[in-house]
PDB file of C-alpha atoms in Angstrom:
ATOM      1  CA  UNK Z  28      22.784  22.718  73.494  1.00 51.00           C
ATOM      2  CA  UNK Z  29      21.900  19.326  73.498  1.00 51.00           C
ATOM      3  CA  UNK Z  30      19.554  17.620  70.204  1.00 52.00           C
ATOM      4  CA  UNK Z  31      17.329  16.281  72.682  1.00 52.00           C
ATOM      5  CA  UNK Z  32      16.764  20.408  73.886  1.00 51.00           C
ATOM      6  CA  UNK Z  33      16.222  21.651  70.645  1.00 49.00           C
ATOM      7  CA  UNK Z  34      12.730  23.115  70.071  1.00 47.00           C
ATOM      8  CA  UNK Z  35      10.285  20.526  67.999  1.00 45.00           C
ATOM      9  CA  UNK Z  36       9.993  23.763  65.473  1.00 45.00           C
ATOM     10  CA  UNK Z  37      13.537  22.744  64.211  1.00 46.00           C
ATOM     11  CA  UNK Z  38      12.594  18.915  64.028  1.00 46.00           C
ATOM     12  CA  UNK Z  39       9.665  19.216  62.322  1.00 45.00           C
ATOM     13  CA  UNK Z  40       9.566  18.627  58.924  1.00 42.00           C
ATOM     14  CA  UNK Z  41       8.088  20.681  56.203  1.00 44.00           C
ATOM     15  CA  UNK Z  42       5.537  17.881  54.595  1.00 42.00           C
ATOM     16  CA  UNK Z  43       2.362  19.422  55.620  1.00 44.00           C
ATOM     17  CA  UNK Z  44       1.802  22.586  53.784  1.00 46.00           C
ATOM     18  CA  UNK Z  45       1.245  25.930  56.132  1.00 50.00           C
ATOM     19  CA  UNK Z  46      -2.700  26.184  56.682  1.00 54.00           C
ATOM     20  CA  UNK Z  47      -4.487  29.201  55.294  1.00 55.00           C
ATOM     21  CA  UNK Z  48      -7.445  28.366  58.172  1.00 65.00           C
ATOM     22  CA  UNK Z  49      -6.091  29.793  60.781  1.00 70.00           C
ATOM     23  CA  UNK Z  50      -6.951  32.905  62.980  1.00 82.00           C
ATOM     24  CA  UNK Z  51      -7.756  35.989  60.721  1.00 86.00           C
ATOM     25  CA  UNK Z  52      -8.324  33.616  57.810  1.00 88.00           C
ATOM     26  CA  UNK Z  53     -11.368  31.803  59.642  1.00 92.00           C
ATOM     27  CA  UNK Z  54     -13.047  35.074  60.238  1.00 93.00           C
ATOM     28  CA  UNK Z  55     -12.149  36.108  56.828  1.00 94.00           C
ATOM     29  CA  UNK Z  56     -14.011  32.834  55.858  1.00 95.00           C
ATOM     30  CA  UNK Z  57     -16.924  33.518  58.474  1.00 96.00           C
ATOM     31  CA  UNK Z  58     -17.557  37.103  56.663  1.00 96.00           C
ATOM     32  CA  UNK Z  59     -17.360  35.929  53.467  1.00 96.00           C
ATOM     33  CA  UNK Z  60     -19.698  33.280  54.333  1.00 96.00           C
ATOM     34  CA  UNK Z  61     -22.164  35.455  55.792  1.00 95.00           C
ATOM     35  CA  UNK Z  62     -21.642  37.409  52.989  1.00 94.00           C
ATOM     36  CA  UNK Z  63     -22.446  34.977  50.425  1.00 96.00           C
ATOM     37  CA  UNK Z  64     -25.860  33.860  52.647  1.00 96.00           C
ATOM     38  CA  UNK Z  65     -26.970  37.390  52.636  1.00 93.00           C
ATOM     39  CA  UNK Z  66     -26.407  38.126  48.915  1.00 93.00           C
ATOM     40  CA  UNK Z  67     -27.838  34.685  47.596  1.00 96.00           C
ATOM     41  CA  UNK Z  68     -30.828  35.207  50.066  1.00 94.00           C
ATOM     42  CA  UNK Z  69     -31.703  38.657  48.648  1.00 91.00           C
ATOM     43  CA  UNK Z  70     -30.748  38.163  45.052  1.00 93.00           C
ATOM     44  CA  UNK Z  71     -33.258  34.606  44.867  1.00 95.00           C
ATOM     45  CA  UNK Z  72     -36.019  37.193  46.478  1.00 93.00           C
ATOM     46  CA  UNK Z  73     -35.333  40.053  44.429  1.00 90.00           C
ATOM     47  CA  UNK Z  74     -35.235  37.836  41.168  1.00 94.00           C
ATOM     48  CA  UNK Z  75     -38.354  36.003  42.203  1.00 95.00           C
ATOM     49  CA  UNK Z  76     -40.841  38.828  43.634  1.00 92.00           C
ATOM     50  CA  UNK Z  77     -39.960  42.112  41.163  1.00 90.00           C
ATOM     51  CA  UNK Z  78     -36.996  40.978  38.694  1.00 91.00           C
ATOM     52  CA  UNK Z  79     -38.983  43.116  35.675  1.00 89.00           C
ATOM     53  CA  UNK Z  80     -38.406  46.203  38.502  1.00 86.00           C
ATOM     54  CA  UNK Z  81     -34.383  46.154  38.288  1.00 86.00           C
ATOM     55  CA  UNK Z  82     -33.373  43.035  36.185  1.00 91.00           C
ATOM     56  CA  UNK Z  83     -29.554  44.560  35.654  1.00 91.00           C
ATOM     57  CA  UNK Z  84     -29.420  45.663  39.129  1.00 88.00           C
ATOM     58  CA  UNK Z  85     -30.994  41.970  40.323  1.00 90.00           C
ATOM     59  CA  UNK Z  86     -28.702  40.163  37.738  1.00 93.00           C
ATOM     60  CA  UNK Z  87     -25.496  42.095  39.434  1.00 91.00           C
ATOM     61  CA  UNK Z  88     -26.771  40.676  43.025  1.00 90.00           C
ATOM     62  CA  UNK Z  89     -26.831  37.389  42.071  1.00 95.00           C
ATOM     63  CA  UNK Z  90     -23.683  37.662  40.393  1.00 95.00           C
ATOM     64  CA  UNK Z  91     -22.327  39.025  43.430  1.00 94.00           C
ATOM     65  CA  UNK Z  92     -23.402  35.972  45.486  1.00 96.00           C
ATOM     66  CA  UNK Z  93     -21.961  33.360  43.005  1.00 97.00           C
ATOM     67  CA  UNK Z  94     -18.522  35.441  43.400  1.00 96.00           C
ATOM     68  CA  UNK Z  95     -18.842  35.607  47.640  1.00 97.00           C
ATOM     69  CA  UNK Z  96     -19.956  31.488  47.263  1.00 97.00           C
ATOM     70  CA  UNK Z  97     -16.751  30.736  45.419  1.00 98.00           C
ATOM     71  CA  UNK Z  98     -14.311  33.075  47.028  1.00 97.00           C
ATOM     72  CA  UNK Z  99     -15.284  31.337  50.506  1.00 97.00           C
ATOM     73  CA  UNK Z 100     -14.749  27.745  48.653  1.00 96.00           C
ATOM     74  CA  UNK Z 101     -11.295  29.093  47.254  1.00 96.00           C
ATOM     75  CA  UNK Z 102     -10.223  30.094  50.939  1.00 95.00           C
ATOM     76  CA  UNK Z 103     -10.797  26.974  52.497  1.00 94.00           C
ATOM     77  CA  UNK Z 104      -9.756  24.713  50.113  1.00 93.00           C
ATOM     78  CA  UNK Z 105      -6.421  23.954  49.636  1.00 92.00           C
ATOM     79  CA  UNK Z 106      -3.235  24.346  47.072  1.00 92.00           C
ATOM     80  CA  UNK Z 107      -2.577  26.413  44.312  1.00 95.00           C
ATOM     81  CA  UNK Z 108      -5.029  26.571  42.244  1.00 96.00           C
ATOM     82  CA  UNK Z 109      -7.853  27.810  45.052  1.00 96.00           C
ATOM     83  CA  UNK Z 110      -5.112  30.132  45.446  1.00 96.00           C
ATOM     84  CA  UNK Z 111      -5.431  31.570  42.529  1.00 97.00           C
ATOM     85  CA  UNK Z 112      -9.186  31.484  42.353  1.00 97.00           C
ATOM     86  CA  UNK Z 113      -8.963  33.245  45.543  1.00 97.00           C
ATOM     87  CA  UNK Z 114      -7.649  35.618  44.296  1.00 97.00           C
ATOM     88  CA  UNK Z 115      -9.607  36.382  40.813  1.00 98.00           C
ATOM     89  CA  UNK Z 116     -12.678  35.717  42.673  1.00 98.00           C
ATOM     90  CA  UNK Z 117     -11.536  38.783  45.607  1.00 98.00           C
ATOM     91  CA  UNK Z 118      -9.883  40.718  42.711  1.00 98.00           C
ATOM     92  CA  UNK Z 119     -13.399  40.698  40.667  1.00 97.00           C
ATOM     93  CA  UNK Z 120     -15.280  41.327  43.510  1.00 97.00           C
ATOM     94  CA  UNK Z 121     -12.946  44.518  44.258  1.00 97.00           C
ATOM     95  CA  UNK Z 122     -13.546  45.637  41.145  1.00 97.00           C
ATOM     96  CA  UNK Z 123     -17.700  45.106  40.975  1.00 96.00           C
ATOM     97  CA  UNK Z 124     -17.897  46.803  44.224  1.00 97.00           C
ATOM     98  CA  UNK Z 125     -15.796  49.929  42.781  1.00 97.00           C
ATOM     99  CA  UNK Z 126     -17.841  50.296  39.143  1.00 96.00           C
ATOM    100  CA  UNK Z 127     -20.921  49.570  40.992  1.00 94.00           C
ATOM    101  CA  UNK Z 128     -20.495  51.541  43.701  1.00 94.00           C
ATOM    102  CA  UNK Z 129     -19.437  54.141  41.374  1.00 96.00           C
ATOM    103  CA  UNK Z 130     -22.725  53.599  38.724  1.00 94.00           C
ATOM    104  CA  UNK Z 131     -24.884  53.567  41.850  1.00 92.00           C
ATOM    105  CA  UNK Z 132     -23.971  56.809  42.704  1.00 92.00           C
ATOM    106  CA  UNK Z 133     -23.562  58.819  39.712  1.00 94.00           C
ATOM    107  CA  UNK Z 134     -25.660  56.823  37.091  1.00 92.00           C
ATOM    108  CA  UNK Z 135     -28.325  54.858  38.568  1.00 90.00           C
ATOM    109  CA  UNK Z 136     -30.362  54.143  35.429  1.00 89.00           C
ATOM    110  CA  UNK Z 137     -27.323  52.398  34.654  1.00 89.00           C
ATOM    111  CA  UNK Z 138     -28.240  49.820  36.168  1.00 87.00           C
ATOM    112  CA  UNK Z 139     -31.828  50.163  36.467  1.00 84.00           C
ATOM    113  CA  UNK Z 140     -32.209  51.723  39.846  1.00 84.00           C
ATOM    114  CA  UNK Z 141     -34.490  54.640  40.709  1.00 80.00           C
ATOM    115  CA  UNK Z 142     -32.054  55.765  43.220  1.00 78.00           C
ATOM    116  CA  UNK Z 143     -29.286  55.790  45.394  1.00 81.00           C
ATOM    117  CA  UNK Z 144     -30.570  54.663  47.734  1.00 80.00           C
ATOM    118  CA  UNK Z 145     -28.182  51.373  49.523  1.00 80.00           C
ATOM    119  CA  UNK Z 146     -31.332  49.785  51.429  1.00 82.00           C
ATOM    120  CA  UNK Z 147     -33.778  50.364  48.448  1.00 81.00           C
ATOM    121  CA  UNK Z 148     -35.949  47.275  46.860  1.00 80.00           C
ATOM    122  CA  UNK Z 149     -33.740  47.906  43.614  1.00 81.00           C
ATOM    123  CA  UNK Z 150     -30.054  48.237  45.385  1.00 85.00           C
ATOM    124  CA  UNK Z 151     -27.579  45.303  44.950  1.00 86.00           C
ATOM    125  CA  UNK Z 152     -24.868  43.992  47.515  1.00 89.00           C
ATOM    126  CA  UNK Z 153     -22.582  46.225  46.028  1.00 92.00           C
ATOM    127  CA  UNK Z 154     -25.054  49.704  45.787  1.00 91.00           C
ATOM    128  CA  UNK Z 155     -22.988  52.870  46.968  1.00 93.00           C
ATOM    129  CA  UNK Z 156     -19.683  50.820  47.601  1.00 95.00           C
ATOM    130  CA  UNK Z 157     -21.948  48.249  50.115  1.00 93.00           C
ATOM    131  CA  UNK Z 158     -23.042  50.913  52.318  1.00 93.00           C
ATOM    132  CA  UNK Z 159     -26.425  48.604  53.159  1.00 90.00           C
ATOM    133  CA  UNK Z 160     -23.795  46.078  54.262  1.00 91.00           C
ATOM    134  CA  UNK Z 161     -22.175  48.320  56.272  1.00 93.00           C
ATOM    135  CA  UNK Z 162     -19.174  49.108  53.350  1.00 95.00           C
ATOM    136  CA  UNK Z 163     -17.982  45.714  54.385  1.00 95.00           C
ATOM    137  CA  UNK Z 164     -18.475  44.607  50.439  1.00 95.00           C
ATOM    138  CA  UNK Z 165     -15.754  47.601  49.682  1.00 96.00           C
ATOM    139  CA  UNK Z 166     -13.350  46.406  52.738  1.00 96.00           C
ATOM    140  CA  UNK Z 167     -13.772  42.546  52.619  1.00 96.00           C
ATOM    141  CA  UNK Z 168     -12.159  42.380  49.695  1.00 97.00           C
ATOM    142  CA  UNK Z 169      -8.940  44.678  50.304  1.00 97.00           C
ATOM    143  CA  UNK Z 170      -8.754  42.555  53.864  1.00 95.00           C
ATOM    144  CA  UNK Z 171      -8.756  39.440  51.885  1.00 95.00           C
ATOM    145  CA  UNK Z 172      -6.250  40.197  49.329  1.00 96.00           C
ATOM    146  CA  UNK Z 173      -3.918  41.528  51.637  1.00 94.00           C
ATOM    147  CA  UNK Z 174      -4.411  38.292  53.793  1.00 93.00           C
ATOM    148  CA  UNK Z 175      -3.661  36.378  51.054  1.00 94.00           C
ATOM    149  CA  UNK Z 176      -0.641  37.833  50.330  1.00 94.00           C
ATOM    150  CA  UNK Z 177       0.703  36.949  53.637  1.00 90.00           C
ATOM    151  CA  UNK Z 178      -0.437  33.222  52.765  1.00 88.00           C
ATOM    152  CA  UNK Z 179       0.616  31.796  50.065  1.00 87.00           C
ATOM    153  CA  UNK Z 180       0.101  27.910  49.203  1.00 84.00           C
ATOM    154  CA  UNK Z 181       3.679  26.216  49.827  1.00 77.00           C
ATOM    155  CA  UNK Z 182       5.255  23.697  47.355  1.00 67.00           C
ATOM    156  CA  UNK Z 183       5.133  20.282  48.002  1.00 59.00           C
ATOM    157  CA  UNK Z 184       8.577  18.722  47.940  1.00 58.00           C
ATOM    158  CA  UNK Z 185       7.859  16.641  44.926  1.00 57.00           C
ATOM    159  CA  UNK Z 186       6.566  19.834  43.209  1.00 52.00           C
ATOM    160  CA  UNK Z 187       9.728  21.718  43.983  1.00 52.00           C
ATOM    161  CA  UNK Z 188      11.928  18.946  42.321  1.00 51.00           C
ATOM    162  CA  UNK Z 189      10.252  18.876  38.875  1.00 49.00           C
TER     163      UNK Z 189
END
């Protein structure tokens, strides 16, 4: 075979680093973007119409917004370090959606609810594992970490050398 047949795959060099926003990873983004609208968007209302009702409950919403707003930054930017916020960000919000799923269901005074009831006034994003999303809080998260494993950032020549 002939260099000038040889497929531009072996030519090509490896200076750009493989992009994470690509395919499954833009509708990863996409969710988690929607996500973190629809969390921020009820957590501002439930804060500012009946926060004395369920503050815990209303503090753990908005907490779960700031987590869904950062882990879609983290997963579009690029290198190492969003890497890694990635994946504390999707790791915490694994975890929150377990315990609070868990509280929610078992021990709703906990965390100030009435009830168990996912599409309450007083239920946060992550009430009964996210069953008012759907359960896509308690999936989202697995999805991500898994697609993250399959993507990790790749080291920059100079970085490899030092």
């Amino acid at each position: 075979m002939s260099h000038h047949t040889t497929s531009s795959r072996t030519n090509a060099a490896p200076s750009s680093p493989r992009r994470r926003m690509s395919g499954v990873g833009r509708v990863l983004v996409f969710v988690y973007g929607v996500l973190a609208l629809a969390a921020t968007g009820r957590s501002v209302f439930q804060i500012i119409d009946r926060y004395s009702e369920a503050p815990v409950a209303f503090t753990l919403s908005a907490l779960a917004a700031v987590v869904y707003i950062v882990a879609t930054i983290a997963l579009i930017a690029p290198g190492r370090v969003w890497y890694r916020v990635a994946w504390i960000t999707i790791s915490f919000e694994l975890a929150g959606v377990l315990i609070i799923g868990t509280l929610s269901l078992f021990a709703p005074a906990v965390l100030g609810l009435h009830d168990i009831d996912p599409f309450g006034r007083d239920a946060t994003v992550w009430s009964v594992y996210g069953m008012g999303y759907l359960f896509i809080p308690l999936v989202l998260p697995v999805l991500g970490m898994l697609w993250l494993r399959g993507h990790k950032p790749v080291e920059a020549p100079a970085e490899a050398a030092s």
